[in-house]
PDB file of C-alpha atoms in Angstrom:
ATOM      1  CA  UNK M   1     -22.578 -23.428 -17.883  1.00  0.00           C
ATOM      2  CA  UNK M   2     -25.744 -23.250 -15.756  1.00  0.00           C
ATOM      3  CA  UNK M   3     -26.569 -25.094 -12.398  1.00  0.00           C
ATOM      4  CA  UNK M   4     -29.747 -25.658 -10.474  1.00  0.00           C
ATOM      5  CA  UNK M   5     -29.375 -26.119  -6.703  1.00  0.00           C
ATOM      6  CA  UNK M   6     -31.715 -27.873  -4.523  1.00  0.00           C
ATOM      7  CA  UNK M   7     -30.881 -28.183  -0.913  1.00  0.00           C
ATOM      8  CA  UNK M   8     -26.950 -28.666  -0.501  1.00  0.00           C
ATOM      9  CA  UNK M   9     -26.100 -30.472  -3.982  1.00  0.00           C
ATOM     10  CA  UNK M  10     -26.219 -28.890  -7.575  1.00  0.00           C
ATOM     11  CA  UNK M  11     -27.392 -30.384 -10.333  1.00  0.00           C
ATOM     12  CA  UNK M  12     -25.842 -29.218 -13.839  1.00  0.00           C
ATOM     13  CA  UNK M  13     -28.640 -29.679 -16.192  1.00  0.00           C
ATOM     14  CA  UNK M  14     -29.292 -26.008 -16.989  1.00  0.00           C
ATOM     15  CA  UNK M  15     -32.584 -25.990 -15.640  1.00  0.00           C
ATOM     16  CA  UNK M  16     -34.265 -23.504 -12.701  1.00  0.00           C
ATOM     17  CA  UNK M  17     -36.264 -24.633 -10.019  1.00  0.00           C
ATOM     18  CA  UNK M  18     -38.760 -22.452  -8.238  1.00  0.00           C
ATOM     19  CA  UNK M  19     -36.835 -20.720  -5.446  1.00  0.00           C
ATOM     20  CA  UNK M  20     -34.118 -21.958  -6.818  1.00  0.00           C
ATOM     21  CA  UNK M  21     -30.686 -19.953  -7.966  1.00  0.00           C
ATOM     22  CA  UNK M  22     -29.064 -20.137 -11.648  1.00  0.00           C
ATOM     23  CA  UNK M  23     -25.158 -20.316 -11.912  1.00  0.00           C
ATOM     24  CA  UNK M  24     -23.385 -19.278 -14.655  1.00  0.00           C
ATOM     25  CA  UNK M  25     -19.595 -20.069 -14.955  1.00  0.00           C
ATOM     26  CA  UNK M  26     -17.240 -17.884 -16.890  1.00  0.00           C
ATOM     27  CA  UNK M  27     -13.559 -18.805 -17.144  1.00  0.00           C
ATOM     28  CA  UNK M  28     -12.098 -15.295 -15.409  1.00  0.00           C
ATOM     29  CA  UNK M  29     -13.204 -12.373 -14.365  1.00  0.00           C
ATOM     30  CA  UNK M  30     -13.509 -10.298 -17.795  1.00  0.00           C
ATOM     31  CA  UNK M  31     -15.369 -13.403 -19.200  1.00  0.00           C
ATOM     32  CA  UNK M  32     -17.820 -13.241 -16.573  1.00  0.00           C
ATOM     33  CA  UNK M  33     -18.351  -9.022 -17.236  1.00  0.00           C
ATOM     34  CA  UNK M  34     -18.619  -9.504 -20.672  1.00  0.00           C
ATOM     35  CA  UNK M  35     -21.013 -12.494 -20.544  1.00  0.00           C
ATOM     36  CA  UNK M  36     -23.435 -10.590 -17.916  1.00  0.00           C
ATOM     37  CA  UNK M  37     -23.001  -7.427 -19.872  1.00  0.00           C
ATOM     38  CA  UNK M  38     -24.510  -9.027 -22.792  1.00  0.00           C
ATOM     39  CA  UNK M  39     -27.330 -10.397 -20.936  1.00  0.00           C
ATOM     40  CA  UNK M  40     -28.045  -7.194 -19.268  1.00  0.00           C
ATOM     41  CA  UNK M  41     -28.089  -5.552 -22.856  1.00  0.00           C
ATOM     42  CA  UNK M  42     -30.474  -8.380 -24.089  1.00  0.00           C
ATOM     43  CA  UNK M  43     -33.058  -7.972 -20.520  1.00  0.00           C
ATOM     44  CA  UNK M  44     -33.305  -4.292 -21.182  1.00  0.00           C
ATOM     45  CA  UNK M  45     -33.561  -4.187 -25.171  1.00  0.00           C
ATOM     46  CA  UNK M  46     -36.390  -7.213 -24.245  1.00  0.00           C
ATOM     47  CA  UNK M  47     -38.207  -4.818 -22.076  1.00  0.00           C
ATOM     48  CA  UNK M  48     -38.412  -1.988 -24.296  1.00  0.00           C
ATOM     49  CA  UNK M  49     -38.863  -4.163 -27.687  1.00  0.00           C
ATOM     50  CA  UNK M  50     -42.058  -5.467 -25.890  1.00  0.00           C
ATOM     51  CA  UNK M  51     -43.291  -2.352 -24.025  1.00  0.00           C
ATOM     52  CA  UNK M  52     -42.886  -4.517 -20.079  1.00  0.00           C
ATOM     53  CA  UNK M  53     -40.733  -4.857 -17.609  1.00  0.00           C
ATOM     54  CA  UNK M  54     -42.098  -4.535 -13.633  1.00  0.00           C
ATOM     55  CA  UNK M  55     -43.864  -1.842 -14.483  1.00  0.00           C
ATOM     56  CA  UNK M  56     -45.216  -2.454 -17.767  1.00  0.00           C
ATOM     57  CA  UNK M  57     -44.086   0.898 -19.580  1.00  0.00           C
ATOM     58  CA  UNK M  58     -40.907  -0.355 -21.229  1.00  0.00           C
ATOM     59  CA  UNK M  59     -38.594   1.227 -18.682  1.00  0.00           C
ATOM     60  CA  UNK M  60     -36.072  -0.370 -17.657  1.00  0.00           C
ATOM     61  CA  UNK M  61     -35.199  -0.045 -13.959  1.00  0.00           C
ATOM     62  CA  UNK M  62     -31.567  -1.283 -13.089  1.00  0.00           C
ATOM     63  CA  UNK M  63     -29.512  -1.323  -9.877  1.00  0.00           C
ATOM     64  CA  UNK M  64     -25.671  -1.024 -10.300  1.00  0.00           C
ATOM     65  CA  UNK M  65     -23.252  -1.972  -7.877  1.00  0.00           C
ATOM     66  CA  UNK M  66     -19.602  -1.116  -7.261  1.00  0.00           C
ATOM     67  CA  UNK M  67     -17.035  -3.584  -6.800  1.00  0.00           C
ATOM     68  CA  UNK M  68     -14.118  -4.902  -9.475  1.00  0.00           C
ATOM     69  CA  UNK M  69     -16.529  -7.316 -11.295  1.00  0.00           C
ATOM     70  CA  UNK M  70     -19.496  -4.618 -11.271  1.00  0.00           C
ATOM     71  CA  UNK M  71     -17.414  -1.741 -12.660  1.00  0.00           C
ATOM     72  CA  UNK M  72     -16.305  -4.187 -15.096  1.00  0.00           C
ATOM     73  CA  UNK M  73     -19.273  -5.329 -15.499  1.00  0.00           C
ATOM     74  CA  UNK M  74     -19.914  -1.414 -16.660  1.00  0.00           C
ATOM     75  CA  UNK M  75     -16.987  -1.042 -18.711  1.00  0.00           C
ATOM     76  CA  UNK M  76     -18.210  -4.251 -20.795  1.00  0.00           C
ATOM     77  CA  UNK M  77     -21.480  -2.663 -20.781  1.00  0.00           C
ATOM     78  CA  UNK M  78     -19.912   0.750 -22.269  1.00  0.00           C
ATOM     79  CA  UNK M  79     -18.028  -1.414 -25.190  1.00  0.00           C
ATOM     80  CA  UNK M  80     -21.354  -3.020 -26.228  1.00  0.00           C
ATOM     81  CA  UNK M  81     -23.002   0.339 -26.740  1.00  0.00           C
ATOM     82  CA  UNK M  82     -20.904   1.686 -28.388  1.00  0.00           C
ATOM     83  CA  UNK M  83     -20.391  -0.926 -31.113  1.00  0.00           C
ATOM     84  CA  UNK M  84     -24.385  -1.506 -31.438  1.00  0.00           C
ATOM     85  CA  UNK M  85     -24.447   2.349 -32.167  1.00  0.00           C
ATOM     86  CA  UNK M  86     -21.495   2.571 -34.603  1.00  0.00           C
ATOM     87  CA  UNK M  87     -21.811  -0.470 -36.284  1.00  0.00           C
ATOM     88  CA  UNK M  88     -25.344  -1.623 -35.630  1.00  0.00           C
ATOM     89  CA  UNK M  89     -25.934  -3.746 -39.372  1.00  0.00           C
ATOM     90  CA  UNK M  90     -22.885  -5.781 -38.591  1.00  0.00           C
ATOM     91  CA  UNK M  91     -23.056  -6.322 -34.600  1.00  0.00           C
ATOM     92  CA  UNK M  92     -25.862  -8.772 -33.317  1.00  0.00           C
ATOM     93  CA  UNK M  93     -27.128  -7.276 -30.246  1.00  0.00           C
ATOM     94  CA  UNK M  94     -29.560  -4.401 -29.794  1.00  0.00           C
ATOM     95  CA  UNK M  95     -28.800  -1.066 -28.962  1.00  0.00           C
ATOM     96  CA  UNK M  96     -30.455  -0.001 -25.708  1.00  0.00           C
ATOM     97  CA  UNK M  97     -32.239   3.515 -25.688  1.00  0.00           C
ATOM     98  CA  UNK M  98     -31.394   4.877 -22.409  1.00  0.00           C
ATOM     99  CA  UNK M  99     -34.037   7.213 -22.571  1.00  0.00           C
ATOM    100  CA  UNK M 100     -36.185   4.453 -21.648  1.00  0.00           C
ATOM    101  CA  UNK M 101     -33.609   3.443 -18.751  1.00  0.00           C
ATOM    102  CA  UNK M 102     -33.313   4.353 -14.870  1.00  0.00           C
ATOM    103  CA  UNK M 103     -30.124   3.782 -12.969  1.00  0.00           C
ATOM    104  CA  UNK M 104     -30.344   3.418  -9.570  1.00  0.00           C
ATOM    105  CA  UNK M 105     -27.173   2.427  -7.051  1.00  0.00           C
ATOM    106  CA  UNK M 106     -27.461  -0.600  -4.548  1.00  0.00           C
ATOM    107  CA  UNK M 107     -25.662   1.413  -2.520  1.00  0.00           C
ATOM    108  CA  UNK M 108     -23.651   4.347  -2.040  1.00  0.00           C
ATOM    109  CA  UNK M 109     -20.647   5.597   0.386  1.00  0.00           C
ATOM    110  CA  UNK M 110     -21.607   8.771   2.324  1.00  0.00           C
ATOM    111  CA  UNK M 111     -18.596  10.985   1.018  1.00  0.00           C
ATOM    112  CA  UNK M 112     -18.852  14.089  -1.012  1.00  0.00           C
ATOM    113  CA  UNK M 113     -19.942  14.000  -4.622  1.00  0.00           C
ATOM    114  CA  UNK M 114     -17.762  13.415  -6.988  1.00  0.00           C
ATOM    115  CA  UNK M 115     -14.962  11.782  -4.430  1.00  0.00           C
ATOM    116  CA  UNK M 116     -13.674   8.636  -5.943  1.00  0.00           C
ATOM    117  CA  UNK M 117     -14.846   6.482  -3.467  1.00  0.00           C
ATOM    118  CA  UNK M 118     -18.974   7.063  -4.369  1.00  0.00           C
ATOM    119  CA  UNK M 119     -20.467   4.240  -6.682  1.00  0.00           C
ATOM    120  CA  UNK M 120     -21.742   6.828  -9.018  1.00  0.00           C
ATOM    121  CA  UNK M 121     -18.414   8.405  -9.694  1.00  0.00           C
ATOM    122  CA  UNK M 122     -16.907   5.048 -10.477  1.00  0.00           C
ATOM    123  CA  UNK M 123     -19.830   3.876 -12.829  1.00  0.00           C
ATOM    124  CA  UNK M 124     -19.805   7.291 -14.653  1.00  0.00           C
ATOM    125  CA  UNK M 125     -16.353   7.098 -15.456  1.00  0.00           C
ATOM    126  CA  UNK M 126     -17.187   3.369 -16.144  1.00  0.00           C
ATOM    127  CA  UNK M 127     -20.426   3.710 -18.212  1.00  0.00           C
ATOM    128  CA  UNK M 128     -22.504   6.868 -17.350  1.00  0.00           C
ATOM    129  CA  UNK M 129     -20.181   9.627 -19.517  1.00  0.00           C
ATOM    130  CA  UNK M 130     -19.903   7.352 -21.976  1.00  0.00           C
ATOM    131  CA  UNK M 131     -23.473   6.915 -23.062  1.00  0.00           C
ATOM    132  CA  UNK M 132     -26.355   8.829 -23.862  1.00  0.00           C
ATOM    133  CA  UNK M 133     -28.575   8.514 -20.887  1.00  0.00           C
ATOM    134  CA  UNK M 134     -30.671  12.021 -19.674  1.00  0.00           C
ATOM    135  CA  UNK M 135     -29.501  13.281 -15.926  1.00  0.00           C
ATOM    136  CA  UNK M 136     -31.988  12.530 -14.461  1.00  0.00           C
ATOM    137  CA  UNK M 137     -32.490   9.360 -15.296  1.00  0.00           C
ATOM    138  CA  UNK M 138     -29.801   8.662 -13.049  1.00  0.00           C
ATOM    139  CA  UNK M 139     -31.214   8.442  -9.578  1.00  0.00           C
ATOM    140  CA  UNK M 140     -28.154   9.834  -6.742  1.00  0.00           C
ATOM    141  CA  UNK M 141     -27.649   9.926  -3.310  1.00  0.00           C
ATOM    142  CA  UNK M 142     -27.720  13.036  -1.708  1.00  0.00           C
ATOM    143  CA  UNK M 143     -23.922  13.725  -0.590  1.00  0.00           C
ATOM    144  CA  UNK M 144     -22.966  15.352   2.480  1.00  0.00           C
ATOM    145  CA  UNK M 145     -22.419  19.324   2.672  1.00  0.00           C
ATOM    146  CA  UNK M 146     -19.220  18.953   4.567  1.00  0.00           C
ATOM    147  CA  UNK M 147     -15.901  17.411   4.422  1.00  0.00           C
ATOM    148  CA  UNK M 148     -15.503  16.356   7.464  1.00  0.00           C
ATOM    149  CA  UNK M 149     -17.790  13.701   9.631  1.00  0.00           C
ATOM    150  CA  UNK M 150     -21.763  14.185   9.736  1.00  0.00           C
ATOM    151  CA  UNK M 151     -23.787  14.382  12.888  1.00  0.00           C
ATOM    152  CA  UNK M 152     -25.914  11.949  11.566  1.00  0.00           C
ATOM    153  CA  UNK M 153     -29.251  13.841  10.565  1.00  0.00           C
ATOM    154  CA  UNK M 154     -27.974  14.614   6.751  1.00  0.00           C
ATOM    155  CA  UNK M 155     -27.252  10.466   6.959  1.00  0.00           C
ATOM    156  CA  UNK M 156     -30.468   9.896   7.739  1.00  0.00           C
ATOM    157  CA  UNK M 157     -31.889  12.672   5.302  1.00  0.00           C
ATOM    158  CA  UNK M 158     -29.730  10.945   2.299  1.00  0.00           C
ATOM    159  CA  UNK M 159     -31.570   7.626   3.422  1.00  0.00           C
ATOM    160  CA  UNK M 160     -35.086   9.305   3.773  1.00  0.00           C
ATOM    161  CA  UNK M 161     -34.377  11.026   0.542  1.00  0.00           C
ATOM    162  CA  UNK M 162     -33.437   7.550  -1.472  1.00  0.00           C
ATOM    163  CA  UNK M 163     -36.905   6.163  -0.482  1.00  0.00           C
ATOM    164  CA  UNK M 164     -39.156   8.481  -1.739  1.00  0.00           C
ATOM    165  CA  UNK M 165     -37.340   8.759  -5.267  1.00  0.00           C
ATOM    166  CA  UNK M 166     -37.698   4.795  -4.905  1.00  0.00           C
ATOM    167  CA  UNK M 167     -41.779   5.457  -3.875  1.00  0.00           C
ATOM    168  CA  UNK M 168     -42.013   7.598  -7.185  1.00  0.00           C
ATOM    169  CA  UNK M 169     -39.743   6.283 -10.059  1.00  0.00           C
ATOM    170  CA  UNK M 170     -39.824   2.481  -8.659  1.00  0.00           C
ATOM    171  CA  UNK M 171     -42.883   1.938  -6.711  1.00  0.00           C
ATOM    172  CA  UNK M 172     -43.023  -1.641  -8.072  1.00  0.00           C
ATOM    173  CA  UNK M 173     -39.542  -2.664  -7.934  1.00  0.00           C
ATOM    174  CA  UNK M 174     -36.625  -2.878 -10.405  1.00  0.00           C
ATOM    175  CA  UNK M 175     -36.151  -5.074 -13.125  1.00  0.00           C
ATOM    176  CA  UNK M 176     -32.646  -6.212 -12.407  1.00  0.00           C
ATOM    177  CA  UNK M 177     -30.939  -5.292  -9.146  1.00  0.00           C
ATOM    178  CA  UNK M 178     -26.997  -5.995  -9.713  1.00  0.00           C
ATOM    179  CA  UNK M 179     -24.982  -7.013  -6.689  1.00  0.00           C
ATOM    180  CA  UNK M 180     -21.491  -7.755  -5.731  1.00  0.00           C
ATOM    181  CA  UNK M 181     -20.354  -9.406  -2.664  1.00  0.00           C
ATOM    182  CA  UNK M 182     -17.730  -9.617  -0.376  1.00  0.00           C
ATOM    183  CA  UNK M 183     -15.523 -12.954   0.802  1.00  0.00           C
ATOM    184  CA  UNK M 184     -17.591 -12.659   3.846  1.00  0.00           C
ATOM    185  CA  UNK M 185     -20.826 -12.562   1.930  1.00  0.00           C
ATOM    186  CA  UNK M 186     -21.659  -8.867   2.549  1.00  0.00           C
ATOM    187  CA  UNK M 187     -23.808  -7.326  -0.320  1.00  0.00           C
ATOM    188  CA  UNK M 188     -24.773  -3.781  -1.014  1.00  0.00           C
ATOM    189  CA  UNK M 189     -23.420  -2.216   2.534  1.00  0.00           C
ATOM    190  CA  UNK M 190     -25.083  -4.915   4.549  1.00  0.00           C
ATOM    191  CA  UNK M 191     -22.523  -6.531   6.256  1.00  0.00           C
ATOM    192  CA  UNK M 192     -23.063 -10.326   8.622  1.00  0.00           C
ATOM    193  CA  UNK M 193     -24.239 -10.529  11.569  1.00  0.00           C
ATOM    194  CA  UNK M 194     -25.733  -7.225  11.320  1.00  0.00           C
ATOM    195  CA  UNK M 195     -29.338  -7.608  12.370  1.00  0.00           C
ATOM    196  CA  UNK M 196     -30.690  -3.986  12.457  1.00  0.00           C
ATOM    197  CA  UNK M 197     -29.405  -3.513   9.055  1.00  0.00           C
ATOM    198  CA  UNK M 198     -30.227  -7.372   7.426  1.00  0.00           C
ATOM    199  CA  UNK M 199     -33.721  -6.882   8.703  1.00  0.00           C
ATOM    200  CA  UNK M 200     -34.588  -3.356   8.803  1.00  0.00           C
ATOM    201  CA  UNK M 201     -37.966  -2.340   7.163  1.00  0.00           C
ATOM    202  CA  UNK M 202     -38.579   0.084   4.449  1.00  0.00           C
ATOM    203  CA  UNK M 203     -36.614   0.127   1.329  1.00  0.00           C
ATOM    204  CA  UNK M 204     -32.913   2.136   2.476  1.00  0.00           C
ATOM    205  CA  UNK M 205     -31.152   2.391   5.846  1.00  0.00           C
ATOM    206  CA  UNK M 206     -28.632   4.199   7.068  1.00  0.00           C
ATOM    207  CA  UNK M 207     -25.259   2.578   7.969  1.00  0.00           C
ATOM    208  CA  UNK M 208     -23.483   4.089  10.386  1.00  0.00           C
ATOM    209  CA  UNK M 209     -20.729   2.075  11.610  1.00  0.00           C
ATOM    210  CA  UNK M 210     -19.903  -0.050   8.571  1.00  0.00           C
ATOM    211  CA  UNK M 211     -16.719  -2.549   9.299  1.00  0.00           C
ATOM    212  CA  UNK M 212     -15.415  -1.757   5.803  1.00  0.00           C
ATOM    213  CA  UNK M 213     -14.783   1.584   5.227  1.00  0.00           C
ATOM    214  CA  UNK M 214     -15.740   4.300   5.079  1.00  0.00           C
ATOM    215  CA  UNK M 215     -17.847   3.847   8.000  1.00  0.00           C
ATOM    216  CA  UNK M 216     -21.058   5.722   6.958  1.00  0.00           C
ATOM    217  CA  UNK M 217     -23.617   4.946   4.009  1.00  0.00           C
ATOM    218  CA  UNK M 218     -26.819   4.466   2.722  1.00  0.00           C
ATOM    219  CA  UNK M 219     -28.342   0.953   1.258  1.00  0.00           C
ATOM    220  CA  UNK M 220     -30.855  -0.251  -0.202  1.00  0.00           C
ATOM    221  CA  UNK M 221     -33.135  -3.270   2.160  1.00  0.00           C
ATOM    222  CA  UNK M 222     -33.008  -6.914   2.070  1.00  0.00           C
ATOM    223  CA  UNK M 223     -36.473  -6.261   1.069  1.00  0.00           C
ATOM    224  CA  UNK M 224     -35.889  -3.711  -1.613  1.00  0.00           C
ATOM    225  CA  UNK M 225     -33.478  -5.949  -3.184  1.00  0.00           C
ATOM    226  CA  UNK M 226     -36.056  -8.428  -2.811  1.00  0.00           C
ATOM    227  CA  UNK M 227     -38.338  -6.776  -4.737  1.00  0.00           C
ATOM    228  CA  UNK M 228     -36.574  -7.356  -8.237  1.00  0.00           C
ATOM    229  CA  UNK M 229     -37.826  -9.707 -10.902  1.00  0.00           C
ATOM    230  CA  UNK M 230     -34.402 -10.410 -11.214  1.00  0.00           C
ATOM    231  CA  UNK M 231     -31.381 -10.384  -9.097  1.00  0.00           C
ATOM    232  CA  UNK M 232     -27.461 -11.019 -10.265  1.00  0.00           C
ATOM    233  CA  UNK M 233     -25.018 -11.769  -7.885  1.00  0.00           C
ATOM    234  CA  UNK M 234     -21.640 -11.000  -9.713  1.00  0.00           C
ATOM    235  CA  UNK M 235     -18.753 -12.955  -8.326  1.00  0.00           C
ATOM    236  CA  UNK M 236     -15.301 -13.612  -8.773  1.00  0.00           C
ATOM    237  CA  UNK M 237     -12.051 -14.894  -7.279  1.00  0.00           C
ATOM    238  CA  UNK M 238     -10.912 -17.639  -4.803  1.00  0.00           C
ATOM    239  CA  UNK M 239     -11.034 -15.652  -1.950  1.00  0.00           C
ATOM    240  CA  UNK M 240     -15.029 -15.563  -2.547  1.00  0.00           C
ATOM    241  CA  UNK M 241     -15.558 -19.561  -3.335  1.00  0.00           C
ATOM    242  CA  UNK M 242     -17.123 -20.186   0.155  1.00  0.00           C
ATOM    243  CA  UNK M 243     -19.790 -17.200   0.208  1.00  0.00           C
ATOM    244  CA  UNK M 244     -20.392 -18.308  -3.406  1.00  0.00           C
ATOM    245  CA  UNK M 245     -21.081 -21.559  -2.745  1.00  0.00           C
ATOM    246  CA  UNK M 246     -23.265 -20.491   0.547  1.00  0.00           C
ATOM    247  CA  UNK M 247     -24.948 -18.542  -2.294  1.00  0.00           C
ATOM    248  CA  UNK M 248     -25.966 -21.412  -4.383  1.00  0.00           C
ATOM    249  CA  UNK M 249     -26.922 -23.998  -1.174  1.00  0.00           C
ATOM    250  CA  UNK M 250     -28.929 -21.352   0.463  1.00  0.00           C
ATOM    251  CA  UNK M 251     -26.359 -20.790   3.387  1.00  0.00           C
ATOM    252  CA  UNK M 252     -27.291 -18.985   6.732  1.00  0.00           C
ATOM    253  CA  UNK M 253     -28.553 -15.492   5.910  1.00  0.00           C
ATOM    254  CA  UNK M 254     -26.986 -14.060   8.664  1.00  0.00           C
ATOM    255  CA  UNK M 255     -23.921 -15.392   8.638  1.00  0.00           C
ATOM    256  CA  UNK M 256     -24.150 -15.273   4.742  1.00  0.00           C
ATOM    257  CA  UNK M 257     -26.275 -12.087   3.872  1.00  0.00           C
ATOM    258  CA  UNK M 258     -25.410 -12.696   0.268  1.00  0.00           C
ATOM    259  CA  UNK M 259     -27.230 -15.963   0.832  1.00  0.00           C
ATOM    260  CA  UNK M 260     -31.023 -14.348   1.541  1.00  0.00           C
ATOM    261  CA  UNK M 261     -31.578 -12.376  -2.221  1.00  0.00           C
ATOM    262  CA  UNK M 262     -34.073 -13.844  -4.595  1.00  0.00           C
ATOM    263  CA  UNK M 263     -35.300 -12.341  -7.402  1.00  0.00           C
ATOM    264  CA  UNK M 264     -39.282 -12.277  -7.863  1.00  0.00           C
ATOM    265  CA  UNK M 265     -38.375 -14.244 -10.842  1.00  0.00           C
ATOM    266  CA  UNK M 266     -34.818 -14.692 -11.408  1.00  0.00           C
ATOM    267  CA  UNK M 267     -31.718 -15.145  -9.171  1.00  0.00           C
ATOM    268  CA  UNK M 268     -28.400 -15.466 -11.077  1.00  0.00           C
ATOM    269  CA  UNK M 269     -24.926 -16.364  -9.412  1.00  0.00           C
ATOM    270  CA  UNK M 270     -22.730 -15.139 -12.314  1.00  0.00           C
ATOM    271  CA  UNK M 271     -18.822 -16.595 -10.929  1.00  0.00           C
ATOM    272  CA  UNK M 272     -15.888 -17.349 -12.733  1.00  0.00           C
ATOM    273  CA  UNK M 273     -13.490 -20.791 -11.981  1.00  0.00           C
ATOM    274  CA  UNK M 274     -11.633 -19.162  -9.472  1.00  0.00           C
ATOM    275  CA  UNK M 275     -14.838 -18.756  -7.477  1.00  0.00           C
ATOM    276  CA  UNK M 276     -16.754 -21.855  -8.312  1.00  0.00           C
ATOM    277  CA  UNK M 277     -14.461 -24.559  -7.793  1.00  0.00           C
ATOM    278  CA  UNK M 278     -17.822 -26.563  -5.689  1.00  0.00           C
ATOM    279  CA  UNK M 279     -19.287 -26.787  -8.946  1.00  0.00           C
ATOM    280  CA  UNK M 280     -16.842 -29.221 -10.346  1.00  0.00           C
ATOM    281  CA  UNK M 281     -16.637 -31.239  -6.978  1.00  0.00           C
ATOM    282  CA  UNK M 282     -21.169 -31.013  -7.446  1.00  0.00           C
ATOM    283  CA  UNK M 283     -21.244 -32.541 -11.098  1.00  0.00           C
ATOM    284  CA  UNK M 284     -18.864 -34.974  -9.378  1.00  0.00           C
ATOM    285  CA  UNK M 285     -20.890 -36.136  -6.970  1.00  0.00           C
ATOM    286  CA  UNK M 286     -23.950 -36.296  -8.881  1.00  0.00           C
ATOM    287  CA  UNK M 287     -22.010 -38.410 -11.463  1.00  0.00           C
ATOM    288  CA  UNK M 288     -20.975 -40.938  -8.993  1.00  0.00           C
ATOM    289  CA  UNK M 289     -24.587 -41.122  -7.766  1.00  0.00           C
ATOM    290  CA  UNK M 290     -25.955 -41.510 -10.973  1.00  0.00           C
ATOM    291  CA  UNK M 291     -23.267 -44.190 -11.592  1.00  0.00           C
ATOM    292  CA  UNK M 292     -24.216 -46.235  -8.275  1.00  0.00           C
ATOM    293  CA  UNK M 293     -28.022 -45.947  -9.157  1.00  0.00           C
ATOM    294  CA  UNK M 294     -26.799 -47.485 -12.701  1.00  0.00           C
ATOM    295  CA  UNK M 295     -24.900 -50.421 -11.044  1.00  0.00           C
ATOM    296  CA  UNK M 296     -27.964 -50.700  -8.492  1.00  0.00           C
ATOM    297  CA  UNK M 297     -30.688 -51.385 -11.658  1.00  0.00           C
ATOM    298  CA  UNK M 298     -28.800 -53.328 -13.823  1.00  0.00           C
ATOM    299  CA  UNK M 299     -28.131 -55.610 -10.647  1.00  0.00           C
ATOM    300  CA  UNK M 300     -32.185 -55.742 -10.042  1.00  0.00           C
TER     301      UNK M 300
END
């Protein structure tokens, strides 16, 4: 199911509007991985098939982004792969050559590599092992040295260092920037009501006194999301139905930071029921104005 939105109501007609944001509806939370995973599969093989993408040299640039749905998002992503390689005359979708992809992280928790809690480690045992991508087309984080807290300059080295790998492998943006988001609308590691992160320039920041912890790491910009043809917002649950919906209406950005991404091309709020129940009570509406409009001409 797809929905434009235009001002506070949504239309279901399956249609985009310029500015506008694209909702698709998945029954659960696996439905909605394996649905995005496919489409992810079909953007990149797209790119490379046709030698484009932002860039125009049939790279593919992706963002990943932690979270449950994103990391099953991954995992979906891993399962695809492997059956286009194995079985590739009897399964329908392209295989992707990751030789001609770069992974890059929306954002990443300043603890030591490998620790559990760092995107990376939780999309390489997701995805990353599992596939044949080259090291370095994986773009990391620097981690810090120590175990113990940072006095803030390798922080804001790890940040410094993330923008000029972005300045040389990405100069013109990524192709599709993945994001998950909080119940309170947070995205990446930019929290609400956090002005000198939700506007700060440049294309990474450091965070130093995140309310979710840990308490220190390094994002990617408003604007650096920004700069993606396309952008996926990947949400599910009940417990993120409002900043969903605050998504789709274009809700206060700084109450709502989830509510201020737009792909250059493409935004897509992927959500399953549990998440979307404003959809049903938005067809509703627009079926009872469409009835009234109905009763109003065949009066006239």
């Amino acid at each position: 199911m797809t929905a434009e939105h235009r001002g506070e109501h949504a239309t279901i007609d399956g249609t985009v509007s310029e500015g506008g944001v694209t909702v698709v509806q998945n029954a659960d939370q696996r439905g909605l991985a394996a649905a995005a995973a496919r489409e992810l599969v079909r953007t990149v093989t797209k790119i490379q098939r046709e030698q484009s993408g932002v860039h125009g040299d049939g790279v593919a640039r992706i963002v990943l982004t932690g979270g449950g749905v994103g990391i099953q998002t991954l995992r979906e992503l891993a399962v695809l792969d492997h059956a286009a390689t194995t079985a590739a005359e009897d399964f329908p979708i392209d295989a992707i050559d990751w030789s001609r992809v770069l992974i890059f992280f929306g954002d990443e928790r300043f603890v030591p590599a490998g620790d559990s809690e760092r995107n990376e480690k939780q999309a390489r045992d997701a995805l990353l092992d599992h596939i044949a991508i080259p090291a370095e087309n994986i773009v990391s984080y620097l981690a810090p040295t120590g175990a113990g807290p940072s006095d803030g300059a390798e922080l804001d080295e790890a940040a410094r260092d993330y923008e000029e790998k972005l300045a040389r492998l990405a100069p013109q943006g990524f192709d599709v920037h993945l994001l998950g988001m909080g119940p309170e609308g947070h995205i990446n590691s930019l929290f609400p009501h956090t002005p000198e992160l939700l506007e700060a320039t440049g294309e990474v920041v450091a965070v130093r006194d995140c309310p979710k912890p840990p308490p220190e790491r390094v994002s990617l910009t408003i604007s650096a999301v920004n700069r993606a043809a396309q952008v996926w917002l990947l949400v599910s649950g009940a417990e993120k139905a409002e900043a969903a919906q605050q998504v789709a209406n274009g809700g206060n950005g700084a109450q709502w930071p989830g509510a201020i991404v737009a792909g250059v091309e493409r935004t897509v709020l992927w959500v399953d029921e549990a998440a979307s129940p404003w959809l049903a009570e938005s067809a509703s509406d627009s079926a009872t104005v469409a009835a009234t409009e109905d009763a109003e001409n065949a009066e006239n």
